[in-house]
mmCIF file of C-alpha atoms and ligand atoms in Angstrom:
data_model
loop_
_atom_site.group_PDB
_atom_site.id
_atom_site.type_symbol
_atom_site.label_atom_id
_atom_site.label_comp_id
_atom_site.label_asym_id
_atom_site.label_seq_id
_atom_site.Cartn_x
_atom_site.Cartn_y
_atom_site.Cartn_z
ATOM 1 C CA UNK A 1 0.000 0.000 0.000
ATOM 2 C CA UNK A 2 2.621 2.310 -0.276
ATOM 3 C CA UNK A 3 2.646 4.951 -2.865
ATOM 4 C CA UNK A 4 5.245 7.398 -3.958
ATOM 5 C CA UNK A 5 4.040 11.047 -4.624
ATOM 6 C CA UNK A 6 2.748 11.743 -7.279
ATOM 7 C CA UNK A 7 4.075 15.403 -7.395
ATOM 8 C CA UNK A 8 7.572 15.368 -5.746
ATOM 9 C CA UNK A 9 8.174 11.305 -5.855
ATOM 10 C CA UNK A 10 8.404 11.092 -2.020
ATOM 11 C CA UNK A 11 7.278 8.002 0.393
ATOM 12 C CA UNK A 12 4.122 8.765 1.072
ATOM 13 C CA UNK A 13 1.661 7.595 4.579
ATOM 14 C CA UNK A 14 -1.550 6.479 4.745
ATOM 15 C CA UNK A 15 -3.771 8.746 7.120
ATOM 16 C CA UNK A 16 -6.893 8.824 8.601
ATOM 17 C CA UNK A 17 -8.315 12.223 7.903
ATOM 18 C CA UNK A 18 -11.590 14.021 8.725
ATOM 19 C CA UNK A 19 -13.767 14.907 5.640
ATOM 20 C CA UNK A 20 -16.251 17.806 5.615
ATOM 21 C CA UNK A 21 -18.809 16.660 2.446
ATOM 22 C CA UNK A 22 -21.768 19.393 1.195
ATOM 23 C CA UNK A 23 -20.833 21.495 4.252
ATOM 24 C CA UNK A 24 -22.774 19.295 5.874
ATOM 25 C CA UNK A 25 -22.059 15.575 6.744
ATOM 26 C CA UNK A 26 -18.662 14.650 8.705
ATOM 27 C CA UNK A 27 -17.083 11.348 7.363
ATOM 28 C CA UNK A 28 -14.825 10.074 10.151
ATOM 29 C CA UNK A 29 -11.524 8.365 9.707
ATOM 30 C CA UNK A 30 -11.291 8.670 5.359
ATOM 31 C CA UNK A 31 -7.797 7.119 5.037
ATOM 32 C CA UNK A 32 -5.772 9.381 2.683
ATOM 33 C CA UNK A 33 -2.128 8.864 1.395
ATOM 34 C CA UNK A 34 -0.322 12.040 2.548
ATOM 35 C CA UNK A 35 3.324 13.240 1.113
ATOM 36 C CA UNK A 36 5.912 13.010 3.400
ATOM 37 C CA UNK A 37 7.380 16.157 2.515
ATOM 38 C CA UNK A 38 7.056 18.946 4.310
ATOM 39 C CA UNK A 39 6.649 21.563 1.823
ATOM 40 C CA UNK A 40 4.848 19.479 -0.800
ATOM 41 C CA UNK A 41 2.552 17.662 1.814
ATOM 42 C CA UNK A 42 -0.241 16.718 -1.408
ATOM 43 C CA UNK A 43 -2.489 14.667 -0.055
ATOM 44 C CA UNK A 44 -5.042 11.815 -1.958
ATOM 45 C CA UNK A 45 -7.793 9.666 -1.001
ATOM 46 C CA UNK A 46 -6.579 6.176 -0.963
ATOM 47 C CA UNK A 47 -7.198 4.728 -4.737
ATOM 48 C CA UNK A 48 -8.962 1.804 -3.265
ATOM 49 C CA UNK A 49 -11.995 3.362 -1.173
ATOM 50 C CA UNK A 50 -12.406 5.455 -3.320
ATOM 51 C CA UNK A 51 -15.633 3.288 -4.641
ATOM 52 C CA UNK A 52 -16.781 3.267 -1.512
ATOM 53 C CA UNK A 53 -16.606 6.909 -1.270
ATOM 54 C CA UNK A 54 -18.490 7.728 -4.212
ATOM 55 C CA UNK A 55 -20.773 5.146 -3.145
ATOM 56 C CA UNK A 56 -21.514 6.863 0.027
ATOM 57 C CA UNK A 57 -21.882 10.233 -1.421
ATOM 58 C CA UNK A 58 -24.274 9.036 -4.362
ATOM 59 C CA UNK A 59 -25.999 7.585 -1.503
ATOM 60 C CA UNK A 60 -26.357 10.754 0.828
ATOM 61 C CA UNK A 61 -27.313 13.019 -2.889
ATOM 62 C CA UNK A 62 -26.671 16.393 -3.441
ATOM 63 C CA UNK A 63 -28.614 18.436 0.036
ATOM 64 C CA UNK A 64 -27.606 15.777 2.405
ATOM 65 C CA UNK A 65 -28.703 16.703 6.037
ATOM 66 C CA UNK A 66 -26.445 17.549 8.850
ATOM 67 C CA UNK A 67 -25.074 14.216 10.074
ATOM 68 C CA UNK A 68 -21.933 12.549 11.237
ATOM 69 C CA UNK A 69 -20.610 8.824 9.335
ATOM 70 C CA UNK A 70 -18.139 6.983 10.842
ATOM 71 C CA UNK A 71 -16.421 5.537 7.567
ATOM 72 C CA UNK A 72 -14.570 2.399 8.849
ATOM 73 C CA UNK A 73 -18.560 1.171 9.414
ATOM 74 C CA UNK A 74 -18.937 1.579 5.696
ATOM 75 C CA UNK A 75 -15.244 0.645 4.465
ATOM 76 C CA UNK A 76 -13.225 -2.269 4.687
ATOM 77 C CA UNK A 77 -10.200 -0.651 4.631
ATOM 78 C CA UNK A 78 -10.804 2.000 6.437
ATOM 79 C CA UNK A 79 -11.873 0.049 9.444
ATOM 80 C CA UNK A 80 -8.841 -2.279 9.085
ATOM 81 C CA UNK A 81 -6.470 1.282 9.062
ATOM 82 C CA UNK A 82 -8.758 2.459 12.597
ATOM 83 C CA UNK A 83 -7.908 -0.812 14.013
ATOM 84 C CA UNK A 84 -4.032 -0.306 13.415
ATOM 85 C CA UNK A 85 -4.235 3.261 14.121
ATOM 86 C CA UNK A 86 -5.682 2.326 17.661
ATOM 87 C CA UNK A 87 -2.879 -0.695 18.676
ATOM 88 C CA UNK A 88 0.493 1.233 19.713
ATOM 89 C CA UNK A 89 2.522 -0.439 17.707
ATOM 90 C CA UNK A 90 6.054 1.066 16.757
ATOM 91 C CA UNK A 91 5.838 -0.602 13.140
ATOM 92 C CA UNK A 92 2.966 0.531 11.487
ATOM 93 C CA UNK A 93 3.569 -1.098 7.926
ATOM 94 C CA UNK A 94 3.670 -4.897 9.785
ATOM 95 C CA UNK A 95 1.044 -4.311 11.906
ATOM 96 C CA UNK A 96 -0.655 -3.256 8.719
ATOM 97 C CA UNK A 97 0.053 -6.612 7.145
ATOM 98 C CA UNK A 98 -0.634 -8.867 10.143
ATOM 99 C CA UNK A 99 -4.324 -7.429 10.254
ATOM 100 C CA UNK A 100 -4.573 -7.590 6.773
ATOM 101 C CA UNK A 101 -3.203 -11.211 6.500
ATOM 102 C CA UNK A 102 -5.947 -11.940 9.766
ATOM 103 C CA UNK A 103 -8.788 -10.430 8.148
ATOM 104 C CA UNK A 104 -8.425 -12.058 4.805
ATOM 105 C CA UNK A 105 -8.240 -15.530 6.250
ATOM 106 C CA UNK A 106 -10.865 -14.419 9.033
ATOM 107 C CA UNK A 107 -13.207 -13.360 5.728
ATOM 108 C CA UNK A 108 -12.197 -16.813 3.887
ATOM 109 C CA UNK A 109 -13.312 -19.085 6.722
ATOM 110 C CA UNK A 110 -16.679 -16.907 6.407
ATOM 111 C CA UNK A 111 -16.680 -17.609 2.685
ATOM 112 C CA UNK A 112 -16.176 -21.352 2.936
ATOM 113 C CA UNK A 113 -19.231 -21.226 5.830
ATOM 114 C CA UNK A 114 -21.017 -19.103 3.715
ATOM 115 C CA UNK A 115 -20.769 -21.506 0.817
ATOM 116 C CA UNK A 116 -21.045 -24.704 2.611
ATOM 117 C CA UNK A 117 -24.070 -22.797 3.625
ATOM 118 C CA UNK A 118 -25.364 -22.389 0.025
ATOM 119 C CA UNK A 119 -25.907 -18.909 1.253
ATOM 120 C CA UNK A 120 -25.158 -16.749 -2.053
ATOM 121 C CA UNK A 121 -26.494 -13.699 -1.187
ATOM 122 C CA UNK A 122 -23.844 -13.976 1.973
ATOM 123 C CA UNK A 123 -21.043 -15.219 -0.204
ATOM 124 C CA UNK A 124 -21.486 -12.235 -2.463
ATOM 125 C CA UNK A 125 -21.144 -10.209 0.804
ATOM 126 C CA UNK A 126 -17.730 -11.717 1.999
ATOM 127 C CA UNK A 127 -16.510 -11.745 -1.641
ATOM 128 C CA UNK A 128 -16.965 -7.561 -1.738
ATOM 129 C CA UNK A 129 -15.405 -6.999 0.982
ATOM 130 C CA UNK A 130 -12.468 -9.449 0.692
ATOM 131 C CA UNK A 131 -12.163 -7.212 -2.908
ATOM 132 C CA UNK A 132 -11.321 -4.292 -0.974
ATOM 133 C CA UNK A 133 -8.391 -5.659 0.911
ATOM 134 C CA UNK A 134 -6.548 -7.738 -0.794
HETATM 135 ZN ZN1 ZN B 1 5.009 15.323 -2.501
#
């Protein structure tokens, strides 16, 4: 997941950043790559939640109401990055991989349920999702 800037060619982050949408709805936690240069600091919405993102704001139309959305509740990825964000750990980029690596095979065992179950409205479900991550 890790990008080089697209303006100055630095390493760039992933953060989690608050987004103000229509004035009028707060989206929580958007994960955003973010230049690690000082001076360029250019900062872009991660490439792959981005369909989730348009999804949302098709969803809330063009006068949403005031409201508050906590995005990792909508996003895969952006719940995965929450979960990192919260756990102290002093390597970000494994801790990144570890839950990734856990969540895929956690989402797996669900398919293999899911089908055993015949169940393929659920399997359709876990297969979305496990898009998002891996
Ligand atoms: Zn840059």
């Amino acid at each position: 997941m890790l990008k080089k800037c697209s303006r100055c060619g630095s390493e760039m982050t992933i953060m989690l950043r608050n987004v103000v949408y229509r004035r009028s709805v707060k989206i929580y936690n958007v994960p955003v790559h973010v230049c690690g240069d000082y001076e360029c600091s250019h900062s872009q919405v991660v490439e792959i939640i981005k369909e989730d993102l348009k999804q949302l704001m098709k969803e809330l139309g063009p006068a949403p109401s005031q409201q508050e959305i906590e995005f990792e509740q909508i996003s895969e990825l952006s719940h995965l990055l929450v979960y990192v964000a919260d756990q102290s750990e002093t390597n970000q980029e494994t801790a990144v991989r570890t839950v990734v690596e856990n969540r895929v095979n956690e989402l797996l065992d669900l398919f293999l349920l899911a089908q055993s179950l015949g169940d393929e409205r659920w399997c359709t479900e876990i297969r979305n999702r496990l898009v998002q991550i891996v």
